[in-house]
Amino acid sequence: MEKQATGLRKASLLALSVISMMSVDIGTAFAQDGPAKQVFGNIALPSAGPSISYGSYAKGCQSGAVALPTEGQGFQAMRLSRNRRWGQPQLISFIERFAQDAQKIGWPGLLIGDISQPRGGPMLTGHASHQIGLDVDIWWRQMPNQVMSAEQRESTPFISMLDKSKFLTVDDRKWSPLNAKLVMMAASYPQVERIFVNPAIKQKLCQSWTGDRTFMGKIRPIYGHDEHFHVRLECPPGATNCKPQAPVAAGDGCDKSLAWWFTKEPWATPKKDPNAKPPKPPRPMMVSDLPKACAAVAAAPAANGASMAVRETYAPAAAAPQAPAPARSQSGGSGVPIPPADVPRPSSRPSLN
């Protein structure tokens, strides 16, 4: 009887082991084969393990992410329900330092928008980048004196710096030299690789900035970004799994590459052939399209203590569906300057959020 009981216990343990292995295999297989934005967009907690960025800013993931606190000295995190305030430690440290430095020039405080999802990767809505924990959106709107409630952080509107009655023109009733000081300060940090702003804002800086222009070239024009500016850190030194971008071209960027944005080409609606067959829907990016490590990151156990950090974000809410933005031309007109190579050229205009 004792031998039989021992045999049953061994069989039970073996069965549990097989079931456990099957669960891991099924989870890993799903991560490898599932649409990447569905897999990563539905993970609520960061992975255990070291903090590492895998892949590129628009095709990658992150492990060991750290949550930006909901508020700190000189900053408050916005849109908490999105659960997108996870980044690499270098980025979180940068935000905290920049927030304090910004107060020294008279900026009341930063309102922090999206960073990355708990494990990075493509998002269910919005950004094409923000995938490896090294990107952050900072609102142009100044932080209020009081600590906002979760509800206020969801409902407080953005403030556009553009004059909507004119084509690509900054509204001087909203823009001030302090806005320029803030973004130029952000560009001055050595770990900041690029800053994306609306072309009108880049033009305003080119025309009005009288201080040191050493870092002006880091500020790149792109669609949207009239309600926030997008800061991107470089791949950390020695981070062999992080794919860097090509260096920013020499100069301040106040040249023909900026002038291109004020031509008709970037905003033209592509001509449609009435006889052409409807195009097939684009194939979604799969986890298997990302760096190989991302499948393991998606299937990895959550980091210890992460549940408490997520609880601070308040319950994630379903994002409202966004209407597709109008497409833009991909062709280069004869004699028309093309944008610099480091500027994304998407088939549709990216979301402002």
mmCIF file of C-alpha atoms in Angstrom:
data_model
loop_
_atom_site.group_PDB
_atom_site.id
_atom_site.type_symbol
_atom_site.label_atom_id
_atom_site.label_comp_id
_atom_site.label_asym_id
_atom_site.label_seq_id
_atom_site.Cartn_x
_atom_site.Cartn_y
_atom_site.Cartn_z
ATOM 1 C CA MET A 1 0.000 0.000 0.000
ATOM 2 C CA GLU A 2 2.809 2.387 0.915
ATOM 3 C CA LYS A 3 4.544 1.705 -2.406
ATOM 4 C CA GLN A 4 1.266 2.295 -4.240
ATOM 5 C CA ALA A 5 0.712 5.584 -2.399
ATOM 6 C CA THR A 6 4.253 6.667 -3.197
ATOM 7 C CA GLY A 7 3.655 5.805 -6.830
ATOM 8 C CA LEU A 8 0.451 7.843 -6.889
ATOM 9 C CA ARG A 9 2.213 10.837 -5.332
ATOM 10 C CA LYS A 10 4.969 10.631 -7.955
ATOM 11 C CA ALA A 11 2.408 10.351 -10.728
ATOM 12 C CA SER A 12 0.512 13.372 -9.363
ATOM 13 C CA LEU A 13 3.688 15.447 -9.146
ATOM 14 C CA LEU A 14 4.626 14.431 -12.676
ATOM 15 C CA ALA A 15 1.156 15.394 -13.943
ATOM 16 C CA LEU A 16 1.358 18.787 -12.211
ATOM 17 C CA SER A 17 4.813 19.334 -13.704
ATOM 18 C CA VAL A 18 3.542 18.484 -17.183
ATOM 19 C CA ILE A 19 0.534 20.813 -16.768
ATOM 20 C CA SER A 20 2.833 23.605 -15.544
ATOM 21 C CA MET A 21 5.158 23.110 -18.504
ATOM 22 C CA MET A 22 2.178 23.074 -20.867
ATOM 23 C CA SER A 23 0.917 26.365 -19.394
ATOM 24 C CA VAL A 24 4.303 28.016 -19.944
ATOM 25 C CA ASP A 25 4.516 26.582 -23.474
ATOM 26 C CA ILE A 26 0.976 27.752 -24.310
ATOM 27 C CA GLY A 27 1.696 31.225 -22.933
ATOM 28 C CA THR A 28 4.964 31.441 -24.829
ATOM 29 C CA ALA A 29 3.338 30.162 -28.030
ATOM 30 C CA PHE A 30 0.583 32.771 -27.706
ATOM 31 C CA ALA A 31 3.173 35.491 -27.153
ATOM 32 C CA GLN A 32 5.117 34.324 -30.220
ATOM 33 C CA ASP A 33 2.132 34.059 -32.524
ATOM 34 C CA GLY A 34 -0.319 36.697 -31.260
ATOM 35 C CA PRO A 35 -0.717 40.233 -32.632
ATOM 36 C CA ALA A 36 1.887 42.205 -30.694
ATOM 37 C CA LYS A 37 -0.374 45.096 -29.703
ATOM 38 C CA GLN A 38 -2.963 42.685 -28.291
ATOM 39 C CA VAL A 39 -0.365 40.726 -26.332
ATOM 40 C CA PHE A 40 1.565 43.677 -24.890
ATOM 41 C CA GLY A 41 -1.442 45.981 -24.645
ATOM 42 C CA ASN A 42 -3.197 43.591 -22.285
ATOM 43 C CA ILE A 43 -0.336 42.956 -19.847
ATOM 44 C CA ALA A 44 -0.875 44.944 -16.651
ATOM 45 C CA LEU A 45 2.452 44.349 -14.875
ATOM 46 C CA PRO A 46 6.148 44.594 -15.775
ATOM 47 C CA SER A 47 8.288 41.483 -16.085
ATOM 48 C CA ALA A 48 10.749 40.248 -13.519
ATOM 49 C CA GLY A 49 14.437 40.472 -14.320
ATOM 50 C CA PRO A 50 16.953 43.167 -15.214
ATOM 51 C CA SER A 51 15.928 46.439 -16.865
ATOM 52 C CA ILE A 52 16.664 46.037 -20.581
ATOM 53 C CA SER A 53 15.415 47.654 -23.791
ATOM 54 C CA TYR A 54 15.076 45.185 -26.675
ATOM 55 C CA GLY A 55 14.933 46.326 -30.287
ATOM 56 C CA SER A 56 14.144 49.766 -31.660
ATOM 57 C CA TYR A 57 11.884 52.566 -30.477
ATOM 58 C CA ALA A 58 9.117 51.468 -32.866
ATOM 59 C CA LYS A 59 9.732 47.707 -32.845
ATOM 60 C CA GLY A 60 10.692 46.293 -29.487
ATOM 61 C CA CYS A 61 9.842 45.713 -25.840
ATOM 62 C CA GLN A 62 11.291 46.191 -22.367
ATOM 63 C CA SER A 63 11.938 44.071 -19.301
ATOM 64 C CA GLY A 64 12.317 45.204 -15.701
ATOM 65 C CA ALA A 65 10.406 48.443 -16.259
ATOM 66 C CA VAL A 66 9.976 50.975 -13.456
ATOM 67 C CA ALA A 67 6.811 52.999 -12.855
ATOM 68 C CA LEU A 68 6.990 56.771 -12.719
ATOM 69 C CA PRO A 69 5.350 57.863 -9.422
ATOM 70 C CA THR A 70 1.932 59.445 -9.879
ATOM 71 C CA GLU A 71 3.465 62.705 -8.660
ATOM 72 C CA GLY A 72 6.801 64.011 -7.447
ATOM 73 C CA GLN A 73 8.766 67.217 -7.095
ATOM 74 C CA GLY A 74 7.789 69.283 -10.103
ATOM 75 C CA PHE A 75 5.649 66.748 -11.980
ATOM 76 C CA GLN A 76 2.347 64.884 -12.080
ATOM 77 C CA ALA A 77 1.535 61.876 -14.267
ATOM 78 C CA MET A 78 -1.549 62.187 -16.474
ATOM 79 C CA ARG A 79 -4.080 59.721 -17.966
ATOM 80 C CA LEU A 80 -3.311 57.136 -15.300
ATOM 81 C CA SER A 81 -5.948 54.725 -16.596
ATOM 82 C CA ARG A 82 -3.838 54.036 -19.668
ATOM 83 C CA ASN A 83 -1.189 52.279 -17.532
ATOM 84 C CA ARG A 84 1.546 53.716 -19.743
ATOM 85 C CA ARG A 85 3.886 55.274 -17.190
ATOM 86 C CA TRP A 86 6.464 52.460 -17.269
ATOM 87 C CA GLY A 87 9.997 53.084 -18.454
ATOM 88 C CA GLN A 88 13.609 52.137 -18.093
ATOM 89 C CA PRO A 89 15.255 53.467 -14.899
ATOM 90 C CA GLN A 90 17.341 55.922 -16.936
ATOM 91 C CA LEU A 91 14.193 57.550 -18.309
ATOM 92 C CA ILE A 92 12.430 57.742 -14.950
ATOM 93 C CA SER A 93 15.528 59.376 -13.441
ATOM 94 C CA PHE A 94 15.692 61.831 -16.332
ATOM 95 C CA ILE A 95 12.034 62.868 -15.864
ATOM 96 C CA GLU A 96 12.525 63.453 -12.147
ATOM 97 C CA ARG A 97 15.669 65.521 -12.702
ATOM 98 C CA PHE A 98 14.224 67.503 -15.612
ATOM 99 C CA ALA A 99 11.126 68.331 -13.554
ATOM 100 C CA GLN A 100 13.272 69.839 -10.809
ATOM 101 C CA ASP A 101 15.539 71.700 -13.240
ATOM 102 C CA ALA A 102 12.506 73.105 -15.073
ATOM 103 C CA GLN A 103 11.267 74.714 -11.867
ATOM 104 C CA LYS A 104 14.549 76.624 -11.665
ATOM 105 C CA ILE A 105 13.706 78.485 -14.892
ATOM 106 C CA GLY A 106 10.179 79.299 -13.703
ATOM 107 C CA TRP A 107 8.177 76.394 -15.171
ATOM 108 C CA PRO A 108 5.598 75.458 -12.478
ATOM 109 C CA GLY A 109 5.841 71.732 -13.136
ATOM 110 C CA LEU A 110 5.600 69.074 -15.821
ATOM 111 C CA LEU A 111 2.504 67.132 -16.806
ATOM 112 C CA ILE A 112 3.748 63.740 -17.967
ATOM 113 C CA GLY A 113 1.851 61.874 -20.658
ATOM 114 C CA ASP A 114 2.586 58.433 -22.096
ATOM 115 C CA ILE A 115 5.885 56.651 -21.486
ATOM 116 C CA SER A 116 5.498 52.933 -22.282
ATOM 117 C CA GLN A 117 3.371 49.940 -21.378
ATOM 118 C CA PRO A 118 4.543 47.688 -18.510
ATOM 119 C CA ARG A 119 6.508 45.512 -20.936
ATOM 120 C CA GLY A 120 6.703 47.995 -23.783
ATOM 121 C CA GLY A 121 5.780 46.734 -27.213
ATOM 122 C CA PRO A 122 3.158 48.111 -29.626
ATOM 123 C CA MET A 123 0.140 49.809 -28.056
ATOM 124 C CA LEU A 124 -3.518 49.080 -28.662
ATOM 125 C CA THR A 125 -4.056 52.722 -29.688
ATOM 126 C CA GLY A 126 -1.876 55.706 -30.448
ATOM 127 C CA HIS A 127 1.872 55.700 -30.762
ATOM 128 C CA ALA A 128 4.009 53.819 -33.222
ATOM 129 C CA SER A 129 7.030 54.252 -30.940
ATOM 130 C CA HIS A 130 7.221 54.336 -27.100
ATOM 131 C CA GLN A 131 8.020 50.596 -27.205
ATOM 132 C CA ILE A 132 11.300 50.226 -25.294
ATOM 133 C CA GLY A 133 10.850 52.512 -22.286
ATOM 134 C CA LEU A 134 12.993 55.396 -23.542
ATOM 135 C CA ASP A 135 10.287 57.777 -24.881
ATOM 136 C CA VAL A 136 8.100 60.189 -22.914
ATOM 137 C CA ASP A 137 5.474 62.768 -23.859
ATOM 138 C CA ILE A 138 5.507 66.020 -21.887
ATOM 139 C CA TRP A 139 2.497 68.291 -22.142
ATOM 140 C CA TRP A 140 2.831 71.921 -23.141
ATOM 141 C CA ARG A 141 0.220 72.669 -20.485
ATOM 142 C CA GLN A 142 1.719 73.780 -17.163
ATOM 143 C CA MET A 143 1.128 71.790 -13.992
ATOM 144 C CA PRO A 144 -1.404 73.371 -11.578
ATOM 145 C CA ASN A 145 -0.450 74.199 -7.998
ATOM 146 C CA GLN A 146 -2.634 71.495 -6.452
ATOM 147 C CA VAL A 147 -2.273 67.736 -6.752
ATOM 148 C CA MET A 148 -4.938 66.636 -9.208
ATOM 149 C CA SER A 149 -7.328 63.773 -8.533
ATOM 150 C CA ALA A 150 -7.410 60.709 -10.765
ATOM 151 C CA GLU A 151 -10.581 62.053 -12.387
ATOM 152 C CA GLN A 152 -8.965 65.427 -13.115
ATOM 153 C CA ARG A 153 -5.988 63.703 -14.698
ATOM 154 C CA GLU A 154 -8.341 61.911 -17.058
ATOM 155 C CA SER A 155 -10.481 64.921 -17.983
ATOM 156 C CA THR A 156 -8.016 67.832 -18.064
ATOM 157 C CA PRO A 157 -7.729 68.804 -21.739
ATOM 158 C CA PHE A 158 -4.568 69.314 -23.718
ATOM 159 C CA ILE A 159 -3.602 72.803 -24.859
ATOM 160 C CA SER A 160 -2.504 73.187 -28.470
ATOM 161 C CA MET A 161 0.200 75.732 -29.187
ATOM 162 C CA LEU A 162 -1.149 76.328 -32.702
ATOM 163 C CA ASP A 163 -3.433 79.011 -34.056
ATOM 164 C CA LYS A 164 -6.134 76.820 -35.580
ATOM 165 C CA SER A 165 -7.296 79.627 -37.860
ATOM 166 C CA LYS A 166 -3.972 79.675 -39.696
ATOM 167 C CA PHE A 167 -1.869 77.033 -41.420
ATOM 168 C CA LEU A 168 1.041 75.783 -39.291
ATOM 169 C CA THR A 169 1.284 78.886 -37.132
ATOM 170 C CA VAL A 170 2.084 79.095 -33.431
ATOM 171 C CA ASP A 171 -0.470 80.992 -31.350
ATOM 172 C CA ASP A 172 1.465 83.754 -29.590
ATOM 173 C CA ARG A 173 -1.339 84.070 -27.052
ATOM 174 C CA LYS A 174 -0.340 80.642 -25.717
ATOM 175 C CA TRP A 175 3.312 80.322 -26.628
ATOM 176 C CA SER A 176 5.887 82.231 -24.619
ATOM 177 C CA PRO A 177 9.675 82.443 -24.258
ATOM 178 C CA LEU A 178 9.275 80.122 -21.244
ATOM 179 C CA ASN A 179 7.952 77.347 -23.518
ATOM 180 C CA ALA A 180 11.049 77.796 -25.672
ATOM 181 C CA LYS A 181 13.343 77.685 -22.635
ATOM 182 C CA LEU A 182 11.701 74.465 -21.467
ATOM 183 C CA VAL A 183 12.138 72.505 -24.690
ATOM 184 C CA MET A 184 15.636 73.875 -25.298
ATOM 185 C CA MET A 185 16.596 72.824 -21.776
ATOM 186 C CA ALA A 186 15.285 69.325 -22.471
ATOM 187 C CA ALA A 187 17.434 69.132 -25.597
ATOM 188 C CA SER A 188 20.559 70.107 -23.649
ATOM 189 C CA TYR A 189 20.797 66.868 -21.647
ATOM 190 C CA PRO A 190 23.465 64.587 -23.149
ATOM 191 C CA GLN A 191 21.278 61.468 -22.868
ATOM 192 C CA VAL A 192 18.480 63.096 -24.903
ATOM 193 C CA GLU A 193 18.810 61.935 -28.503
ATOM 194 C CA ARG A 194 15.828 63.668 -30.125
ATOM 195 C CA ILE A 195 12.799 65.783 -29.294
ATOM 196 C CA PHE A 196 9.780 65.743 -31.607
ATOM 197 C CA VAL A 197 7.642 68.881 -31.955
ATOM 198 C CA ASN A 198 5.127 70.242 -34.431
ATOM 199 C CA PRO A 199 6.789 71.808 -37.509
ATOM 200 C CA ALA A 200 5.304 75.206 -36.583
ATOM 201 C CA ILE A 201 6.946 75.012 -33.159
ATOM 202 C CA LYS A 202 10.292 74.079 -34.693
ATOM 203 C CA GLN A 203 9.953 77.038 -37.053
ATOM 204 C CA LYS A 204 9.098 79.326 -34.122
ATOM 205 C CA LEU A 205 12.227 78.209 -32.301
ATOM 206 C CA CYS A 206 14.364 78.711 -35.407
ATOM 207 C CA GLN A 207 13.029 82.230 -35.855
ATOM 208 C CA SER A 208 12.969 83.450 -32.267
ATOM 209 C CA TRP A 209 15.564 81.627 -30.181
ATOM 210 C CA THR A 210 18.500 83.931 -29.414
ATOM 211 C CA GLY A 211 20.376 81.745 -26.934
ATOM 212 C CA ASP A 212 22.786 78.870 -27.468
ATOM 213 C CA ARG A 213 21.711 76.889 -30.559
ATOM 214 C CA THR A 214 24.092 73.962 -29.993
ATOM 215 C CA PHE A 215 21.257 71.524 -29.330
ATOM 216 C CA MET A 216 18.665 72.964 -31.722
ATOM 217 C CA GLY A 217 19.315 70.139 -34.208
ATOM 218 C CA LYS A 218 17.987 67.558 -31.745
ATOM 219 C CA ILE A 219 14.526 69.126 -32.032
ATOM 220 C CA ARG A 220 12.824 67.449 -34.984
ATOM 221 C CA PRO A 221 9.568 68.424 -36.761
ATOM 222 C CA ILE A 222 6.796 65.840 -37.098
ATOM 223 C CA TYR A 223 3.008 65.621 -37.444
ATOM 224 C CA GLY A 224 0.913 66.420 -34.369
ATOM 225 C CA HIS A 225 2.934 67.287 -31.277
ATOM 226 C CA ASP A 226 1.277 70.682 -30.917
ATOM 227 C CA GLU A 227 -0.129 69.672 -27.513
ATOM 228 C CA HIS A 228 2.978 67.959 -26.161
ATOM 229 C CA PHE A 229 6.626 67.423 -27.015
ATOM 230 C CA HIS A 230 8.143 63.956 -27.255
ATOM 231 C CA VAL A 231 11.513 63.345 -25.586
ATOM 232 C CA ARG A 232 13.569 60.337 -26.665
ATOM 233 C CA LEU A 233 16.629 59.132 -24.784
ATOM 234 C CA GLU A 234 19.524 57.406 -26.520
ATOM 235 C CA CYS A 235 20.210 53.730 -25.991
ATOM 236 C CA PRO A 236 22.133 53.457 -22.698
ATOM 237 C CA PRO A 237 25.894 52.890 -23.055
ATOM 238 C CA GLY A 238 26.676 49.204 -23.415
ATOM 239 C CA ALA A 239 23.018 48.276 -24.060
ATOM 240 C CA THR A 240 23.688 45.817 -26.873
ATOM 241 C CA ASN A 241 20.027 44.752 -27.149
ATOM 242 C CA CYS A 242 18.859 48.331 -27.833
ATOM 243 C CA LYS A 243 18.913 49.405 -31.477
ATOM 244 C CA PRO A 244 19.957 53.068 -31.821
ATOM 245 C CA GLN A 245 18.874 55.507 -34.497
ATOM 246 C CA ALA A 246 21.287 57.121 -36.897
ATOM 247 C CA PRO A 247 22.875 60.256 -35.429
ATOM 248 C CA VAL A 248 21.054 63.536 -35.962
ATOM 249 C CA ALA A 249 22.435 65.398 -38.967
ATOM 250 C CA ALA A 250 24.783 68.285 -38.329
ATOM 251 C CA GLY A 251 23.308 71.769 -38.098
ATOM 252 C CA ASP A 252 20.322 73.297 -36.350
ATOM 253 C CA GLY A 253 17.652 71.774 -38.610
ATOM 254 C CA CYS A 254 16.364 75.208 -39.652
ATOM 255 C CA ASP A 255 16.936 74.441 -43.318
ATOM 256 C CA LYS A 256 15.232 72.888 -46.358
ATOM 257 C CA SER A 257 14.225 69.825 -44.348
ATOM 258 C CA LEU A 258 12.062 72.126 -42.211
ATOM 259 C CA ALA A 259 10.809 74.083 -45.213
ATOM 260 C CA TRP A 260 9.414 70.817 -46.652
ATOM 261 C CA TRP A 261 6.764 70.770 -43.940
ATOM 262 C CA PHE A 262 5.388 74.090 -45.196
ATOM 263 C CA THR A 263 4.825 72.811 -48.730
ATOM 264 C CA LYS A 264 1.678 71.018 -49.908
ATOM 265 C CA GLU A 265 3.281 67.600 -50.157
ATOM 266 C CA PRO A 266 3.186 66.506 -46.478
ATOM 267 C CA TRP A 267 -0.519 67.331 -46.227
ATOM 268 C CA ALA A 268 -1.745 66.183 -49.643
ATOM 269 C CA THR A 269 -4.442 63.529 -49.831
ATOM 270 C CA PRO A 270 -3.251 60.607 -51.984
ATOM 271 C CA LYS A 271 -5.076 60.312 -55.294
ATOM 272 C CA LYS A 272 -7.220 57.187 -55.573
ATOM 273 C CA ASP A 273 -7.646 55.118 -58.692
ATOM 274 C CA PRO A 274 -11.420 54.492 -58.985
ATOM 275 C CA ASN A 275 -10.721 51.263 -60.880
ATOM 276 C CA ALA A 276 -8.250 49.874 -58.392
ATOM 277 C CA LYS A 277 -9.207 46.981 -56.160
ATOM 278 C CA PRO A 278 -9.614 47.799 -52.466
ATOM 279 C CA PRO A 279 -6.288 47.268 -50.740
ATOM 280 C CA LYS A 280 -5.936 44.361 -48.362
ATOM 281 C CA PRO A 281 -5.859 45.332 -44.691
ATOM 282 C CA PRO A 282 -2.267 45.580 -43.462
ATOM 283 C CA ARG A 283 -0.882 42.556 -41.680
ATOM 284 C CA PRO A 284 -0.669 43.259 -37.944
ATOM 285 C CA MET A 285 2.744 43.193 -36.316
ATOM 286 C CA MET A 286 3.129 39.881 -34.497
ATOM 287 C CA VAL A 287 5.223 39.224 -31.425
ATOM 288 C CA SER A 288 7.364 36.971 -33.623
ATOM 289 C CA ASP A 289 8.176 40.095 -35.700
ATOM 290 C CA LEU A 290 9.748 41.720 -32.645
ATOM 291 C CA PRO A 291 13.197 40.820 -31.283
ATOM 292 C CA LYS A 292 13.255 37.179 -30.149
ATOM 293 C CA ALA A 293 13.602 38.164 -26.500
ATOM 294 C CA CYS A 294 10.183 39.873 -26.563
ATOM 295 C CA ALA A 295 8.271 36.565 -26.603
ATOM 296 C CA ALA A 296 10.029 35.608 -23.375
ATOM 297 C CA VAL A 297 9.402 39.068 -21.915
ATOM 298 C CA ALA A 298 5.682 38.748 -22.657
ATOM 299 C CA ALA A 299 5.491 35.293 -21.057
ATOM 300 C CA ALA A 300 7.725 36.079 -18.052
ATOM 301 C CA PRO A 301 6.367 36.253 -14.485
ATOM 302 C CA ALA A 302 5.594 39.686 -13.069
ATOM 303 C CA ALA A 303 8.183 41.513 -11.002
ATOM 304 C CA ASN A 304 7.866 41.277 -7.221
ATOM 305 C CA GLY A 305 6.067 44.275 -5.770
ATOM 306 C CA ALA A 306 4.750 45.333 -9.176
ATOM 307 C CA SER A 307 1.128 44.740 -8.197
ATOM 308 C CA MET A 308 1.333 47.518 -5.607
ATOM 309 C CA ALA A 309 2.820 49.901 -8.174
ATOM 310 C CA VAL A 310 0.044 49.134 -10.650
ATOM 311 C CA ARG A 311 -2.631 49.624 -8.018
ATOM 312 C CA GLU A 312 -1.512 53.245 -7.789
ATOM 313 C CA THR A 313 -2.413 53.774 -11.443
ATOM 314 C CA TYR A 314 -6.084 53.168 -10.647
ATOM 315 C CA ALA A 315 -8.129 50.649 -12.603
ATOM 316 C CA PRO A 316 -7.153 50.643 -16.297
ATOM 317 C CA ALA A 317 -10.031 51.813 -18.457
ATOM 318 C CA ALA A 318 -10.785 50.788 -22.006
ATOM 319 C CA ALA A 319 -9.548 53.389 -24.438
ATOM 320 C CA ALA A 320 -12.090 54.942 -26.757
ATOM 321 C CA PRO A 321 -11.625 53.891 -30.390
ATOM 322 C CA GLN A 322 -9.929 56.497 -32.527
ATOM 323 C CA ALA A 323 -11.017 57.380 -36.021
ATOM 324 C CA PRO A 324 -8.353 56.724 -38.651
ATOM 325 C CA ALA A 325 -6.434 59.803 -39.647
ATOM 326 C CA PRO A 326 -6.261 60.845 -43.305
ATOM 327 C CA ALA A 327 -3.453 59.306 -45.272
ATOM 328 C CA ARG A 328 -0.602 61.334 -46.655
ATOM 329 C CA SER A 329 1.492 61.184 -49.788
ATOM 330 C CA GLN A 330 4.598 59.003 -49.808
ATOM 331 C CA SER A 331 5.971 60.386 -53.048
ATOM 332 C CA GLY A 332 8.642 63.027 -53.311
ATOM 333 C CA GLY A 333 7.878 65.877 -55.673
ATOM 334 C CA SER A 334 10.495 67.043 -58.128
ATOM 335 C CA GLY A 335 12.601 69.780 -56.618
ATOM 336 C CA VAL A 336 10.757 69.572 -53.288
ATOM 337 C CA PRO A 337 13.023 69.011 -50.276
ATOM 338 C CA ILE A 338 12.353 65.719 -48.497
ATOM 339 C CA PRO A 339 12.279 65.405 -44.712
ATOM 340 C CA PRO A 340 15.426 64.233 -42.903
ATOM 341 C CA ALA A 341 15.901 60.472 -42.775
ATOM 342 C CA ASP A 342 15.366 60.237 -39.017
ATOM 343 C CA VAL A 343 11.803 61.616 -39.210
ATOM 344 C CA PRO A 344 9.158 58.878 -39.374
ATOM 345 C CA ARG A 345 7.090 58.889 -42.570
ATOM 346 C CA PRO A 346 3.991 56.887 -41.712
ATOM 347 C CA SER A 347 1.280 55.905 -44.172
ATOM 348 C CA SER A 348 -1.200 57.747 -41.930
ATOM 349 C CA ARG A 349 -0.763 60.611 -39.562
ATOM 350 C CA PRO A 350 0.062 59.463 -36.039
ATOM 351 C CA SER A 351 -2.308 60.177 -33.155
ATOM 352 C CA LEU A 352 -1.713 63.366 -31.204
ATOM 353 C CA ASN A 353 -2.069 61.354 -28.019
#
